[in-house]
Amino acid sequence: MRSQQLQCRIVSASFFLGVLAAVALASNGGATSEIGYEIAKPDGYALWKESGASSLYNVTVDGYGSSAPLLVVLRGSRYQANYDYGKMLGAAAMTNLDLLLEHLLPKALERDAFELFLQWQFDEFLSKQIPQPYKDEIDGFAAGAAASGVLSESQVRRRLQQSLVIASFPGDFKDNLEWLLIDELKDGLHKLPAGLSLDTLRGIAKKWRSTMQCSFYAIWGSRTKDKELYACRNLDWVARSGLATYKLVTVYHIDGTTPHATFGFAGMIGALAGMSAKGVTVHEAGNDNKKETFDGFVWVLRLRDIMEHASTTAEAEEMWRATNNTMGMNHMVSSGIDNAAGNPPALVFETMAGYSAYFRANDPRERSTLVQNVSTGLPLPDAVWRTNHGYDPHLLQTAFDHPVPGTNSEERYMLIAEQIRAFENSQALVGDEEAVALAALPADKGGPVSGFHKCERSNFHDAASVLSVVFRPQASRVWVAWESGEGDSWTPACCGTYVELDLTKWFSA
């Protein structure tokens, strides 16, 4: 099926639209903006490789050319399923991760120092609270990749371990690094490895993009068609890095756990975004804080753990309370089972080291947050969302970013809020197309804040949208967009093609 250009029109009375809004309001009483992405259904899935009980498919879909996404279905024990994963996709994973490191640090000496830092962080800190089943997965992947002729087991294992550390720095790397090292070196029990200095690390940190950002939402009940639950996750991160060379949907059928899917890139073994066969979705957005640690459960695996074992937000919260945080982040879990039962179906966690605050829809803590004598929260019934700041009073005491009016994170938070209110004011119920539009809206397209409303190639040079995912969990459906292209043809995820996937058959045994 050929993709169709959607004329996605977002109608809002928000003053955050600036000059664009003023012109539109003057002409017709409402600010209208055309975003400009596409939605496409796959034409088919072509079997490419098999290993054990697992299978790898090429997804045939318009909008991605020769870099169309792959879909891998993994079956078996932790070790065996990931052995098959490594055997089929080990080369792709190493290519993605090598390109990412080369993009971040073109100089070999700096890369060597950075890899030394990453491995130290994993060995001394982050590895300590990773449950053994996930370590078995890493071992399986490394063995499978080595069996296919990709490096040695130890080399592949180290690269995967280092990728978990990279994923654990979702926001401002420079400031996060400083506060992380303050936590790790304060008691004298740990020291930098030989050959690595603070000056070297600070020099590396200066080269890391500082404007990485994310967003997510959930919307349901009175605001949606048939009271369906929709949820979204935007990853605005390091663009044009090469990480999207091999785009990947991974469907896990691990013995004794709930089947679940993750959406991202070969080499990232956890859940940047995901949904389970029971309709549990998981989400993340950085919320940098001075209270940082790697003495916790690495978040991309923690979210997979929730999908494997939880059916409801209450179960997810219980699991969350039983494990430890790392960096300051916002997370969300939503549940189709909760929504079907008439229970609140979405729960936000605002986190930092040693502390989590829990939010549901229309929480008064959001409305009562005042910055510069202005209320900077706009909670609503039947919806919850976050960008890159929080609203819990205790967390805000040590947060890097506060919801200051006019800042990027606050503008994107209000952009989502005002669009939800615009749907309400026009009595428009959110369905599939509206849910995708609401996801694409706050994703980073480059340019000024007015640029959020339309994809303009002239702004793409500083865009950062690399992954955008919309979930309809009760129907096991997702819409996934990845960054695509190179050079002047590069397109941010939210301005490209959202691939519509029905995961029902992939979740079946």
mmCIF file of C-alpha atoms in Angstrom, residues 192-346:
data_model
loop_
_atom_site.group_PDB
_atom_site.id
_atom_site.type_symbol
_atom_site.label_atom_id
_atom_site.label_comp_id
_atom_site.label_asym_id
_atom_site.label_seq_id
_atom_site.Cartn_x
_atom_site.Cartn_y
_atom_site.Cartn_z
ATOM 1 C CA LEU A 192 39.196 7.150 38.085
ATOM 2 C CA PRO A 193 40.904 4.324 36.193
ATOM 3 C CA ALA A 194 44.541 4.767 35.222
ATOM 4 C CA GLY A 195 44.935 6.850 32.071
ATOM 5 C CA LEU A 196 41.713 8.803 32.606
ATOM 6 C CA SER A 197 41.564 12.309 34.063
ATOM 7 C CA LEU A 198 38.771 14.694 34.976
ATOM 8 C CA ASP A 199 40.116 17.199 32.458
ATOM 9 C CA THR A 200 39.899 14.592 29.695
ATOM 10 C CA LEU A 201 36.310 13.720 30.630
ATOM 11 C CA ARG A 202 35.311 17.366 30.793
ATOM 12 C CA GLY A 203 36.828 17.946 27.365
ATOM 13 C CA ILE A 204 34.821 15.045 25.985
ATOM 14 C CA ALA A 205 31.653 16.291 27.672
ATOM 15 C CA LYS A 206 31.910 19.688 25.966
ATOM 16 C CA LYS A 207 31.511 17.981 22.593
ATOM 17 C CA TRP A 208 28.296 16.224 23.543
ATOM 18 C CA ARG A 209 25.096 17.815 22.281
ATOM 19 C CA SER A 210 23.442 19.574 25.238
ATOM 20 C CA THR A 211 19.957 20.057 23.806
ATOM 21 C CA MET A 212 18.772 16.456 23.868
ATOM 22 C CA GLN A 213 15.135 16.261 24.869
ATOM 23 C CA CYS A 214 12.148 13.925 24.889
ATOM 24 C CA SER A 215 8.421 13.915 25.527
ATOM 25 C CA PHE A 216 5.525 11.544 26.103
ATOM 26 C CA TYR A 217 1.793 11.571 26.692
ATOM 27 C CA ALA A 218 -1.181 9.328 27.411
ATOM 28 C CA ILE A 219 -4.781 10.230 26.592
ATOM 29 C CA TRP A 220 -7.987 8.236 27.060
ATOM 30 C CA GLY A 221 -11.615 8.157 28.196
ATOM 31 C CA SER A 222 -13.676 11.260 27.466
ATOM 32 C CA ARG A 223 -11.001 12.567 25.074
ATOM 33 C CA THR A 224 -10.746 9.635 22.645
ATOM 34 C CA LYS A 225 -12.856 7.724 20.171
ATOM 35 C CA ASP A 226 -14.447 4.690 21.817
ATOM 36 C CA LYS A 227 -12.605 5.753 25.008
ATOM 37 C CA GLU A 228 -9.447 4.060 23.692
ATOM 38 C CA LEU A 229 -6.076 4.591 25.339
ATOM 39 C CA TYR A 230 -3.361 6.212 23.228
ATOM 40 C CA ALA A 231 0.191 6.885 24.350
ATOM 41 C CA CYS A 232 3.315 8.370 22.761
ATOM 42 C CA ARG A 233 7.070 8.484 23.237
ATOM 43 C CA ASN A 234 9.360 10.956 21.430
ATOM 44 C CA LEU A 235 13.138 10.496 21.515
ATOM 45 C CA ASP A 236 14.942 13.711 20.545
ATOM 46 C CA TRP A 237 18.588 12.741 20.924
ATOM 47 C CA VAL A 238 21.826 12.583 18.903
ATOM 48 C CA ALA A 239 20.691 12.980 15.286
ATOM 49 C CA ARG A 240 22.592 11.873 12.166
ATOM 50 C CA SER A 241 24.829 9.687 14.315
ATOM 51 C CA GLY A 242 24.569 6.522 12.226
ATOM 52 C CA LEU A 243 22.648 4.743 14.985
ATOM 53 C CA ALA A 244 19.627 4.580 12.662
ATOM 54 C CA THR A 245 21.540 2.701 9.971
ATOM 55 C CA TYR A 246 19.764 -0.410 11.221
ATOM 56 C CA LYS A 247 16.317 0.514 12.530
ATOM 57 C CA LEU A 248 14.758 -2.275 14.525
ATOM 58 C CA VAL A 249 11.555 -3.623 16.014
ATOM 59 C CA THR A 250 12.395 -6.408 18.464
ATOM 60 C CA VAL A 251 9.656 -8.820 19.565
ATOM 61 C CA TYR A 252 10.648 -10.851 22.608
ATOM 62 C CA HIS A 253 9.148 -14.237 23.445
ATOM 63 C CA ILE A 254 11.342 -15.051 26.433
ATOM 64 C CA ASP A 255 10.371 -18.219 28.275
ATOM 65 C CA GLY A 256 8.173 -17.493 31.295
ATOM 66 C CA THR A 257 7.547 -13.815 30.509
ATOM 67 C CA THR A 258 4.948 -11.711 28.689
ATOM 68 C CA PRO A 259 5.771 -11.189 25.002
ATOM 69 C CA HIS A 260 6.729 -7.586 24.340
ATOM 70 C CA ALA A 261 8.173 -5.372 21.628
ATOM 71 C CA THR A 262 10.787 -2.634 21.712
ATOM 72 C CA PHE A 263 11.336 0.049 19.082
ATOM 73 C CA GLY A 264 14.707 1.556 18.310
ATOM 74 C CA PHE A 265 18.017 0.513 16.824
ATOM 75 C CA ALA A 266 20.174 -2.605 16.552
ATOM 76 C CA GLY A 267 22.663 -2.618 19.418
ATOM 77 C CA MET A 268 20.358 -0.998 21.982
ATOM 78 C CA ILE A 269 19.180 -4.073 23.875
ATOM 79 C CA GLY A 270 16.769 -2.419 26.271
ATOM 80 C CA ALA A 271 13.527 -0.522 25.752
ATOM 81 C CA LEU A 272 13.864 3.021 24.448
ATOM 82 C CA ALA A 273 10.125 2.587 23.893
ATOM 83 C CA GLY A 274 7.994 -0.522 24.124
ATOM 84 C CA MET A 275 4.650 -2.297 24.459
ATOM 85 C CA SER A 276 3.718 -5.711 25.798
ATOM 86 C CA ALA A 277 1.149 -8.218 24.583
ATOM 87 C CA LYS A 278 -0.883 -7.323 27.689
ATOM 88 C CA GLY A 279 -1.049 -3.693 26.574
ATOM 89 C CA VAL A 280 1.554 -2.181 28.909
ATOM 90 C CA THR A 281 3.544 0.676 27.333
ATOM 91 C CA VAL A 282 6.758 2.257 28.677
ATOM 92 C CA HIS A 283 8.149 5.756 28.150
ATOM 93 C CA GLU A 284 11.055 8.037 29.134
ATOM 94 C CA ALA A 285 12.094 11.690 29.053
ATOM 95 C CA GLY A 286 15.156 13.148 30.735
ATOM 96 C CA ASN A 287 14.631 15.261 33.876
ATOM 97 C CA ASP A 288 18.181 16.155 34.911
ATOM 98 C CA ASN A 289 18.896 16.453 38.602
ATOM 99 C CA LYS A 290 21.913 17.023 40.857
ATOM 100 C CA LYS A 291 21.119 13.772 42.662
ATOM 101 C CA GLU A 292 22.590 11.300 40.191
ATOM 102 C CA THR A 293 23.882 7.758 40.569
ATOM 103 C CA PHE A 294 24.592 4.583 38.634
ATOM 104 C CA ASP A 295 23.907 2.479 41.725
ATOM 105 C CA GLY A 296 20.541 1.475 40.327
ATOM 106 C CA PHE A 297 18.697 -0.583 37.721
ATOM 107 C CA VAL A 298 19.596 0.696 34.236
ATOM 108 C CA TRP A 299 16.361 2.192 32.956
ATOM 109 C CA VAL A 300 16.181 0.591 29.487
ATOM 110 C CA LEU A 301 16.220 -2.869 31.103
ATOM 111 C CA ARG A 302 14.027 -1.785 34.004
ATOM 112 C CA LEU A 303 11.310 -0.843 31.508
ATOM 113 C CA ARG A 304 11.627 -4.198 29.778
ATOM 114 C CA ASP A 305 11.281 -5.880 33.166
ATOM 115 C CA ILE A 306 7.988 -4.052 33.683
ATOM 116 C CA MET A 307 6.672 -5.149 30.281
ATOM 117 C CA GLU A 308 7.665 -8.730 31.009
ATOM 118 C CA HIS A 309 5.868 -8.963 34.329
ATOM 119 C CA ALA A 310 3.263 -6.206 34.847
ATOM 120 C CA SER A 311 -0.290 -6.000 33.548
ATOM 121 C CA THR A 312 -1.472 -2.837 35.301
ATOM 122 C CA THR A 313 -0.015 0.457 36.439
ATOM 123 C CA ALA A 314 -0.396 -0.673 40.070
ATOM 124 C CA GLU A 315 1.781 -3.705 39.358
ATOM 125 C CA ALA A 316 4.278 -1.502 37.524
ATOM 126 C CA GLU A 317 4.436 0.897 40.477
ATOM 127 C CA GLU A 318 5.054 -2.000 42.867
ATOM 128 C CA MET A 319 7.939 -3.201 40.704
ATOM 129 C CA TRP A 320 9.317 0.329 40.437
ATOM 130 C CA ARG A 321 9.320 0.802 44.210
ATOM 131 C CA ALA A 322 11.236 -2.476 44.609
ATOM 132 C CA THR A 323 14.175 -1.306 42.448
ATOM 133 C CA ASN A 324 16.469 1.735 42.431
ATOM 134 C CA ASN A 325 16.717 4.817 40.224
ATOM 135 C CA THR A 326 19.806 6.091 38.432
ATOM 136 C CA MET A 327 19.770 9.473 36.662
ATOM 137 C CA GLY A 328 17.010 12.048 37.015
ATOM 138 C CA MET A 329 14.288 11.138 34.501
ATOM 139 C CA ASN A 330 10.578 11.194 33.850
ATOM 140 C CA HIS A 331 9.004 7.844 33.025
ATOM 141 C CA MET A 332 5.473 6.714 32.253
ATOM 142 C CA VAL A 333 3.689 3.389 32.169
ATOM 143 C CA SER A 334 0.253 2.972 30.627
ATOM 144 C CA SER A 335 -2.027 -0.072 30.674
ATOM 145 C CA GLY A 336 -4.723 -1.136 28.250
ATOM 146 C CA ILE A 337 -6.076 -3.544 30.876
ATOM 147 C CA ASP A 338 -6.540 -0.668 33.313
ATOM 148 C CA ASN A 339 -8.302 1.379 30.667
ATOM 149 C CA ALA A 340 -10.672 -1.460 29.746
ATOM 150 C CA ALA A 341 -11.528 -1.892 33.437
ATOM 151 C CA GLY A 342 -12.229 1.818 33.901
ATOM 152 C CA ASN A 343 -9.185 2.337 36.118
ATOM 153 C CA PRO A 344 -6.720 5.226 35.664
ATOM 154 C CA PRO A 345 -4.563 3.805 32.864
ATOM 155 C CA ALA A 346 -1.403 5.948 33.029
#
